[in-house]
Coordinates of C-alpha atoms in Angstrom, one line a residue:
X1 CA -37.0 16.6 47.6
X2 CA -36.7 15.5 44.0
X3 CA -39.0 12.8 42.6
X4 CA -36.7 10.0 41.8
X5 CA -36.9 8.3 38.4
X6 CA -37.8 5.1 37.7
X7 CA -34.9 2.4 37.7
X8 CA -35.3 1.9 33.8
X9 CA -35.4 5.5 32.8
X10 CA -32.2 5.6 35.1
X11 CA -30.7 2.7 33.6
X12 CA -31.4 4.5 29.6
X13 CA -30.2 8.2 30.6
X14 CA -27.1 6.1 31.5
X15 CA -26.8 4.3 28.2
X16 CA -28.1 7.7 26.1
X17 CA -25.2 9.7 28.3
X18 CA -22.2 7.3 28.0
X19 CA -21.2 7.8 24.2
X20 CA -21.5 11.6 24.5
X21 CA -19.6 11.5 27.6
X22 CA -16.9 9.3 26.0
X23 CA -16.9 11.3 22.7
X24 CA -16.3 14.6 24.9
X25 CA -13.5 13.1 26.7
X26 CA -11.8 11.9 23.1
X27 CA -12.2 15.8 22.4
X28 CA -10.5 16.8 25.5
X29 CA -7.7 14.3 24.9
X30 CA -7.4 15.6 21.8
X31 CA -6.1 19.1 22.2
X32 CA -3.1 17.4 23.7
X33 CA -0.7 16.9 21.1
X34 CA 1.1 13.4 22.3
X35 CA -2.9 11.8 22.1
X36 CA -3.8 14.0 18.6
X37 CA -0.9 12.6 17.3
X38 CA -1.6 8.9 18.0
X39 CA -5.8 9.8 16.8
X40 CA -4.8 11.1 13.5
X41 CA -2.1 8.6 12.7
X42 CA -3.3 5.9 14.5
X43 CA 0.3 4.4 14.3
X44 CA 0.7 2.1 16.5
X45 CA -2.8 0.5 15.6
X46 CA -1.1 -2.5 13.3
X47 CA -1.4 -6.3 12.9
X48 CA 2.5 -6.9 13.4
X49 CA 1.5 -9.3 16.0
X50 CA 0.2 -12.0 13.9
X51 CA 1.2 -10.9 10.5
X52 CA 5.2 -10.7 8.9
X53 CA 5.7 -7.7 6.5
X54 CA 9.1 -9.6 6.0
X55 CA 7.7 -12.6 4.6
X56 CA 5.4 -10.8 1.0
X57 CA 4.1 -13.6 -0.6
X58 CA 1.7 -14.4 2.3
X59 CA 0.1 -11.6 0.3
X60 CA 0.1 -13.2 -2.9
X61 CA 3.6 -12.0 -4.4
X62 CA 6.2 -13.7 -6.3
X63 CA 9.2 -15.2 -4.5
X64 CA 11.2 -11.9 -4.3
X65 CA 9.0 -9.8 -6.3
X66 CA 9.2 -7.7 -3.7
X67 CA 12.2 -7.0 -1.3
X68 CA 11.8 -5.3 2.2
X69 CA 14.8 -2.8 2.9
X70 CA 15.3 0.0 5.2
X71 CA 16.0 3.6 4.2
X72 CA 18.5 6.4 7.2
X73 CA 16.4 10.0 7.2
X74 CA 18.2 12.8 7.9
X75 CA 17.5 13.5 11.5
X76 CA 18.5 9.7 12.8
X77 CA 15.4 7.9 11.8
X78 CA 14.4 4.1 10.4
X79 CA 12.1 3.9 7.8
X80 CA 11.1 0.2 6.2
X81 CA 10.1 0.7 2.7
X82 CA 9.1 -2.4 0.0
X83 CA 10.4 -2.5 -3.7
X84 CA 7.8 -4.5 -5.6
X85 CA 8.9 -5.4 -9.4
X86 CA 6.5 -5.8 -12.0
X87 CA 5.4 -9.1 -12.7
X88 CA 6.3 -9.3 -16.3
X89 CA 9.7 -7.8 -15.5
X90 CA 10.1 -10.6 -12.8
X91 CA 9.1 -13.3 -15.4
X92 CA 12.1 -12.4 -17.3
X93 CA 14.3 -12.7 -14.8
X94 CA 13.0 -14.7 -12.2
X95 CA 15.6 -17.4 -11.9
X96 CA 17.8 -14.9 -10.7
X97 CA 15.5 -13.1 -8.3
X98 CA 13.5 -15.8 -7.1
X99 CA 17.4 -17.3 -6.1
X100 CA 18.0 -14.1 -3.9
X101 CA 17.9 -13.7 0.2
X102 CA 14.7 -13.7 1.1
X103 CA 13.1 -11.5 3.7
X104 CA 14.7 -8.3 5.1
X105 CA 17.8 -7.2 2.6
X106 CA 20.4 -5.2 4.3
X107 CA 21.6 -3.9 0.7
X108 CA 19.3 -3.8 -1.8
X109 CA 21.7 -1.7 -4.4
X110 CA 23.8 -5.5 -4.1
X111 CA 20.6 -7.8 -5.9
X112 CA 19.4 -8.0 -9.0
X113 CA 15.9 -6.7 -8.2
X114 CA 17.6 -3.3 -7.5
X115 CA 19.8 -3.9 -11.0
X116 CA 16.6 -4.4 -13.1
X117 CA 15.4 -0.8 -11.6
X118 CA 18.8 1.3 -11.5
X119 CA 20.1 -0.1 -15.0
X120 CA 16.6 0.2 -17.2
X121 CA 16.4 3.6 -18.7
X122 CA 12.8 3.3 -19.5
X123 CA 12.1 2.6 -15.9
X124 CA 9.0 4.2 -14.4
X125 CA 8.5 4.3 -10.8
X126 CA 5.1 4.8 -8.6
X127 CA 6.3 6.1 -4.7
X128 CA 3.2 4.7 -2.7
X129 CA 2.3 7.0 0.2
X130 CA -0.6 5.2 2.7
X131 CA -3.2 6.7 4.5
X132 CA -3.4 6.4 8.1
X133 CA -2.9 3.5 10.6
X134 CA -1.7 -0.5 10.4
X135 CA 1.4 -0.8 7.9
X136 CA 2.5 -1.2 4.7
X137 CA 0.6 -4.1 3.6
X138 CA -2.3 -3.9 6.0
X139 CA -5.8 -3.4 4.7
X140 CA -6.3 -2.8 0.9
X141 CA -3.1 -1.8 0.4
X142 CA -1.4 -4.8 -0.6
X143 CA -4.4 -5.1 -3.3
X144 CA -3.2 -1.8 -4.6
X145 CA 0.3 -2.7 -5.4
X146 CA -1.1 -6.0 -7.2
X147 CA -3.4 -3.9 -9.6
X148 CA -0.2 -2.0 -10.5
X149 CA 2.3 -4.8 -11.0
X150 CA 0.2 -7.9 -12.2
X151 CA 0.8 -6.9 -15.5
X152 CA 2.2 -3.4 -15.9
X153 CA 6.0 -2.3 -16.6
X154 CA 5.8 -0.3 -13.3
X155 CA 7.8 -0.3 -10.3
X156 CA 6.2 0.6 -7.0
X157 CA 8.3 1.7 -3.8
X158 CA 5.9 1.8 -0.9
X159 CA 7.3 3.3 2.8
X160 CA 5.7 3.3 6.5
X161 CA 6.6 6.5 7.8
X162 CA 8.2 7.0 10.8
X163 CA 6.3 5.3 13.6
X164 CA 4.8 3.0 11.6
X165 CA 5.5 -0.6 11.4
X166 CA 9.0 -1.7 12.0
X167 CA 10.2 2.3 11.1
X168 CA 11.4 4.3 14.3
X169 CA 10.4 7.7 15.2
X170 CA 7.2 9.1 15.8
X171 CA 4.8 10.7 13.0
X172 CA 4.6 14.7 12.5
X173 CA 4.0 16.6 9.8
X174 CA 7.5 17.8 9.3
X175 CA 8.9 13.7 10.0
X176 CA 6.0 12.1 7.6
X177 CA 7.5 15.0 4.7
X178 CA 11.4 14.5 5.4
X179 CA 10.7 10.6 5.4
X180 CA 9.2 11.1 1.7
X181 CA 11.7 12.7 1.0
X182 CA 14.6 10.3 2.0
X183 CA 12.7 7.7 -0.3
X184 CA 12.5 10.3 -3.5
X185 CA 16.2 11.3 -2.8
X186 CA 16.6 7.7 -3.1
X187 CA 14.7 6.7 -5.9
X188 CA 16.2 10.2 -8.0
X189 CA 20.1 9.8 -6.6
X190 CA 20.9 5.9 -5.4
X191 CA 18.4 3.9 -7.9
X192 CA 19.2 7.0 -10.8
X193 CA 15.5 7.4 -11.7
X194 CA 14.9 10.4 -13.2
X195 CA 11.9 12.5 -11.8
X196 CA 10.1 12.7 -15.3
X197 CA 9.6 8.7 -14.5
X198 CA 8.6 9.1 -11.3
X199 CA 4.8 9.8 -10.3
X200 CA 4.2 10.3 -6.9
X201 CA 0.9 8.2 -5.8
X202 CA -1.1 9.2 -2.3
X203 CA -4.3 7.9 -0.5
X204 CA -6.1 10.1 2.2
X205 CA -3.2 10.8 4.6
X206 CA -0.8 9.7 2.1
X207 CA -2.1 12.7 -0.4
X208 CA -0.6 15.0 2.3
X209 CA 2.6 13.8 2.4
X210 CA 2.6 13.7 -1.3
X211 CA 1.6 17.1 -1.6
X212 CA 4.2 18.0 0.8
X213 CA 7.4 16.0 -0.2
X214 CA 6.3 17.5 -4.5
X215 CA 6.4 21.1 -3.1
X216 CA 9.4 20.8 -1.3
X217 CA 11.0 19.6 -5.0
X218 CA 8.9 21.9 -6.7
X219 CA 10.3 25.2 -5.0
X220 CA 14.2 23.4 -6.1
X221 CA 12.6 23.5 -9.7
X222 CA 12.0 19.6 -10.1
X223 CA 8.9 18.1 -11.3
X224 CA 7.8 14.9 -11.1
X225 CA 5.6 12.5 -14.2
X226 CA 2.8 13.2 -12.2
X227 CA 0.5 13.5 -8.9
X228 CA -1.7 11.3 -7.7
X229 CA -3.8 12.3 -5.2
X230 CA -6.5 9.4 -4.1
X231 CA -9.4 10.2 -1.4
X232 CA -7.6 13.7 -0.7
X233 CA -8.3 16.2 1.8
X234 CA -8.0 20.1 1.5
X235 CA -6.3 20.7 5.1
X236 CA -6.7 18.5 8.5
X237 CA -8.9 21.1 10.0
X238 CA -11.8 21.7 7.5
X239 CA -11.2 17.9 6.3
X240 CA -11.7 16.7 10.6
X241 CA -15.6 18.8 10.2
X242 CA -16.5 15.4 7.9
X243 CA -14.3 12.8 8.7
X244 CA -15.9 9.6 10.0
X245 CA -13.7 7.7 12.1
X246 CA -13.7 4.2 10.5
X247 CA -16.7 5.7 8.3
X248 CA -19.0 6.0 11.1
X249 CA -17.4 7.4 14.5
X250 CA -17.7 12.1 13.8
X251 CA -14.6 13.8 14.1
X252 CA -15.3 17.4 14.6
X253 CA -18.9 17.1 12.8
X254 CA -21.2 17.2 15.8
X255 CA -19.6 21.0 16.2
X256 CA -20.4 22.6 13.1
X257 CA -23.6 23.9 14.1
X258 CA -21.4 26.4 16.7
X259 CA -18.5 27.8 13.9
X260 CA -16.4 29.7 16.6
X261 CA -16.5 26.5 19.0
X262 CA -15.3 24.4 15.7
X263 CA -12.3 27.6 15.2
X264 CA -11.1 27.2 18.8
X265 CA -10.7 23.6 18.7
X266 CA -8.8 24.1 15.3
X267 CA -6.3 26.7 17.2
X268 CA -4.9 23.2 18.8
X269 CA -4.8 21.2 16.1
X270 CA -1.0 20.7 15.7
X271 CA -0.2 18.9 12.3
X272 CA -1.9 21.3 9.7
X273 CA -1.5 19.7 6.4
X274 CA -2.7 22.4 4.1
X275 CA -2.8 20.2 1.3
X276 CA -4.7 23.0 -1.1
X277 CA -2.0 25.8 -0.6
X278 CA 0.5 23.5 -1.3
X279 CA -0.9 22.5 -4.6
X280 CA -1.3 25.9 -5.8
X281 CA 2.3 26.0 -4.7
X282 CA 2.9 23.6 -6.8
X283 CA 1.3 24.7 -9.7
X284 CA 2.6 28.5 -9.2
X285 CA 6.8 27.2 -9.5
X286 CA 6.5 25.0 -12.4
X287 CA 8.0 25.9 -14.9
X288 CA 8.1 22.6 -17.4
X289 CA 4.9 19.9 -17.1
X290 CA 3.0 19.3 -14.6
X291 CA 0.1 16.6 -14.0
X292 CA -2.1 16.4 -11.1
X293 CA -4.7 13.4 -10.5
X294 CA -7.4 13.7 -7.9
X295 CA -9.4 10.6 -7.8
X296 CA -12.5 9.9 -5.3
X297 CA -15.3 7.7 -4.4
X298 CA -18.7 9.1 -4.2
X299 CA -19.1 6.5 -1.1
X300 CA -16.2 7.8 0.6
X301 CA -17.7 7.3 4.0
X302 CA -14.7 8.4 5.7
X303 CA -13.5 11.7 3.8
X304 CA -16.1 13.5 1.8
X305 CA -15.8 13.9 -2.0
X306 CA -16.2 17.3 -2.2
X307 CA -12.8 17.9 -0.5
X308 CA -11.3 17.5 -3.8
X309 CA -13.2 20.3 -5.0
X310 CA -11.3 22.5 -2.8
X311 CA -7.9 20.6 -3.9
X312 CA -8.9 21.4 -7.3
X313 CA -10.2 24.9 -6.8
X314 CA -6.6 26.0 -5.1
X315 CA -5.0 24.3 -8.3
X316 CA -6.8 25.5 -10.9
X317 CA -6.8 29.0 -10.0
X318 CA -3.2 29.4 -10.4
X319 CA -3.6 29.0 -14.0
X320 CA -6.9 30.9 -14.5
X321 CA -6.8 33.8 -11.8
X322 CA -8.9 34.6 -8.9
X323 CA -12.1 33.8 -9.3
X324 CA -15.2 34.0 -6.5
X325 CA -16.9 30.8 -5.8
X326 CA -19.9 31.6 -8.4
X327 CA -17.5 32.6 -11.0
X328 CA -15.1 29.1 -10.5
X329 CA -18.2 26.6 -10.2
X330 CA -19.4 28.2 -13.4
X331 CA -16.3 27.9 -15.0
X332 CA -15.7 24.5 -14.1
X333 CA -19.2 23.3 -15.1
X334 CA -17.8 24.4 -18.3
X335 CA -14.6 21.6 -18.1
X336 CA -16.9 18.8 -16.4
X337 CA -18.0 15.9 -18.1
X338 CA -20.8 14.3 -16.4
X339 CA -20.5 10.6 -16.8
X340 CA -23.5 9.4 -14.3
X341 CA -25.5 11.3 -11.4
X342 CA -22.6 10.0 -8.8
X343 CA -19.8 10.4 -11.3
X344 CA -18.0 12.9 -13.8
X345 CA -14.5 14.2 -14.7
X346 CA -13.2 17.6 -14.7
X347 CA -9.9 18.4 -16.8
X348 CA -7.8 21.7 -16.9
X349 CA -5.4 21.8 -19.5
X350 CA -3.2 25.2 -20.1
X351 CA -1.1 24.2 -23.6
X352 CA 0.5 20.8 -23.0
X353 CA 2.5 22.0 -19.3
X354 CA 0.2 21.7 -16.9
X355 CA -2.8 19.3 -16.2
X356 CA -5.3 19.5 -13.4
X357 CA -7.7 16.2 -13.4
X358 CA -10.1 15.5 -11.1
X359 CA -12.8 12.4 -11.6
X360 CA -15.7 11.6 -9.1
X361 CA -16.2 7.7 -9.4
X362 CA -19.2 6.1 -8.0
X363 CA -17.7 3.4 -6.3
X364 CA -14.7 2.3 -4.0
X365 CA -15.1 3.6 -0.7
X366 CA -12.2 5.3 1.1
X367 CA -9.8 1.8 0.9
X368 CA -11.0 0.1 -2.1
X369 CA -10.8 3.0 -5.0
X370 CA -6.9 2.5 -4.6
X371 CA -7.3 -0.5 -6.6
X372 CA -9.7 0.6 -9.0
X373 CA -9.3 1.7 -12.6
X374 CA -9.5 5.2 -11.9
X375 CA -6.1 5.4 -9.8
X376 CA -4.3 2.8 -12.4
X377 CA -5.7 4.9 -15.5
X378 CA -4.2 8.6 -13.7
X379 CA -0.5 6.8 -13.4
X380 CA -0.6 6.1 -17.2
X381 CA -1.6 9.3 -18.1
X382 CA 1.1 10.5 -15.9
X383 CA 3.8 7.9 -17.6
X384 CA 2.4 9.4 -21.0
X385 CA 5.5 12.2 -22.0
X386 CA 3.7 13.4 -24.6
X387 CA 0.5 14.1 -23.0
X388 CA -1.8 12.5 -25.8
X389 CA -3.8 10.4 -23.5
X390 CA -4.5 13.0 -21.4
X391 CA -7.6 13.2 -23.0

């Protein structure tokens, strides 16, 4: 007969056991692909309840600086999308804009924000791809789109993917792609924006659907102003061995002491998002110019820093030939500018076609380095034809 333990060492083997136990039941959900799906999006997690993505200016736009509109996928799909004018550009024009429908348009191609767009031939366009969970204007996001087009000449067109706010569908990897692509198809054919004034802009999650929807036009031959890559990850499985959920909550972490464990549990991981491959895809077809951006925060809590090494790594080595890990951190050393112990900038440049950029910045987090300088800074170089601020 055992001796039994005291109430209180009881009641603290309880406490000590209920995270691990709750943690290991997350895990075993996990491998089920309907549950996966709703972890690694995180969808339906939103503040639609309280909060109308209709109605803009409740986060500090114009009257009709920005006009909600809905965009048909190929396979049957919804997706909600917001144009946002720059604010200079709306200045100009804003008794005629501000006069326009307000709220959800069921044409955009009829009012004059999309005229101001479709009819400029110096237009340039950002496509906004967000990371994970809420909405198109929940979190930070709302505070990128202000930092570029308070006083820029840009045009942003931001999209919740299917499953996400008011768009139908749930996400996958091959939905999350086709719906990037219904917006560039868009963009290029309805709105007439040529690709070479288009930079494609993405942020954790959003980096993977921009990597995607570029190769996809990159194996039809067209490129794109630029890439912009913010908080990016190399592929879901060797990103989910650092992820923090929230910045704090392990992913996969706990199981990297136990490698063939961690390889089993990637087997069921069912949205692969092999980010690197696809930029060395990228870089492989181009045949014109190509500009890639990764920017990241050294306190990236959520997705660590060094995943853009690999990003960069995958890139790079299209251009310079296979190196060994020793051989391509010596040769980048070589192209790295150190700015600060927690900051530098690495740039790649082969003639004046491609350029490979990567910049460690100290500050930002995983939300707040959207709106930073960094990220604005990459889309002008992008927007810069000639490639003399590239620098």
């Amino acid at each position: 007969m055992g001796i039994p333990l005291h109430p209180i060492l009881r009641a603290s083997l309880w406490v000590a056991a209920a995270p691990l136990a709750f943690y290991v039941a997350l895990i075993g959900l996990g491998v089920v692909p309907f549950f996966q799906r709703h972890f690694l999006y995180a969808h339906t997690i939103n503040s639609l309840w309280w909060s109308d993505i209709n109605a803009p200016e409740g986060w500090g736009f114009a009257k009709n600086q920005v006009t909600p509109f809905q965009l048909q996928t190929p396979d049957g799909e919804t997706i909600y999308a917001w144009h946002i004018m720059p604010l200079p550009l709306y200045l100009q024009h804003e008794a005629a804009v501000a006069t326009q429908k307000i709220g959800l348009c069921d044409n955009f191609t009829q009012t004059e924000s999309f005229r101001l767009l479709a009819n400029d031939p110096e237009a340039r366009l950002i496509i906004s791809f967000h990371g994970n969970a809420g909405h198109i204007a929940q979190n930070e996001r709302p505070n990128s789109y202000h930092a570029l087009t308070d006083t820029s000449s840009y045009h942003v067109l931001a999209v919740d993917y299917r499953g996400f706010g008011h768009s139908t569908g749930m996400p996958n990897e091959t939905g999350l792609i086709l719906d990037a692509a219904t917006v560039v198809d868009w963009a290029i054919n309805v709105a007439k924006i040529p690709p070479s004034r288009i930079v494609l802009l993405g942020h954790s999650l959003g980096t993977a659907v921009a990597s995607g929807v570029a190769e996809r036009y990159a194996l039809q031959g067209v490129e794109f102003a630029g890439i912009v890559l913010v908080a990016a990850f190399s592929d879901l499985a060797t990103m989910l061995s650092g992820y923090r959920f929230g910045g704090y909550v392990p992913a996969l972490g706990p199981f990297a002491m136990w490698p063939a464990f961690q390889r089993l549990l990637e087997r069921y991981i069912v949205d692969k998002w092999h980010s690197a491959n696809r930029l060395a895809n990228i870089v492989r077809h181009t045949r014109g110019r190509l500009r890639i951006s990764l920017v990241h925060a050294y306190n990236d809590n959520d997705i660590p820093w060094t995943e853009d090494n690999k990003l960069f790594h995958a890139a790079a080595n299209e251009t310079i030939g296979i190196l060994d890990d020793d051989e391509f951190n010596a040769w980048k050393e070589s192209n790295t500018v150190r700015t600060s112990e927690k900051s530098f900038v690495t740039t790649w440049t082969t003639g004046e076609n491609i350029v490979i950029r990567q910049e460690l910045f100290p500050w930002g987090g995983h939300n707040e380095i959207l709106s930073f300088a960094p990220v604005s800074l990459a889309i002008i170089r992008s927007f810069d034809l000639e490639g003399t601020a590239y620098d």
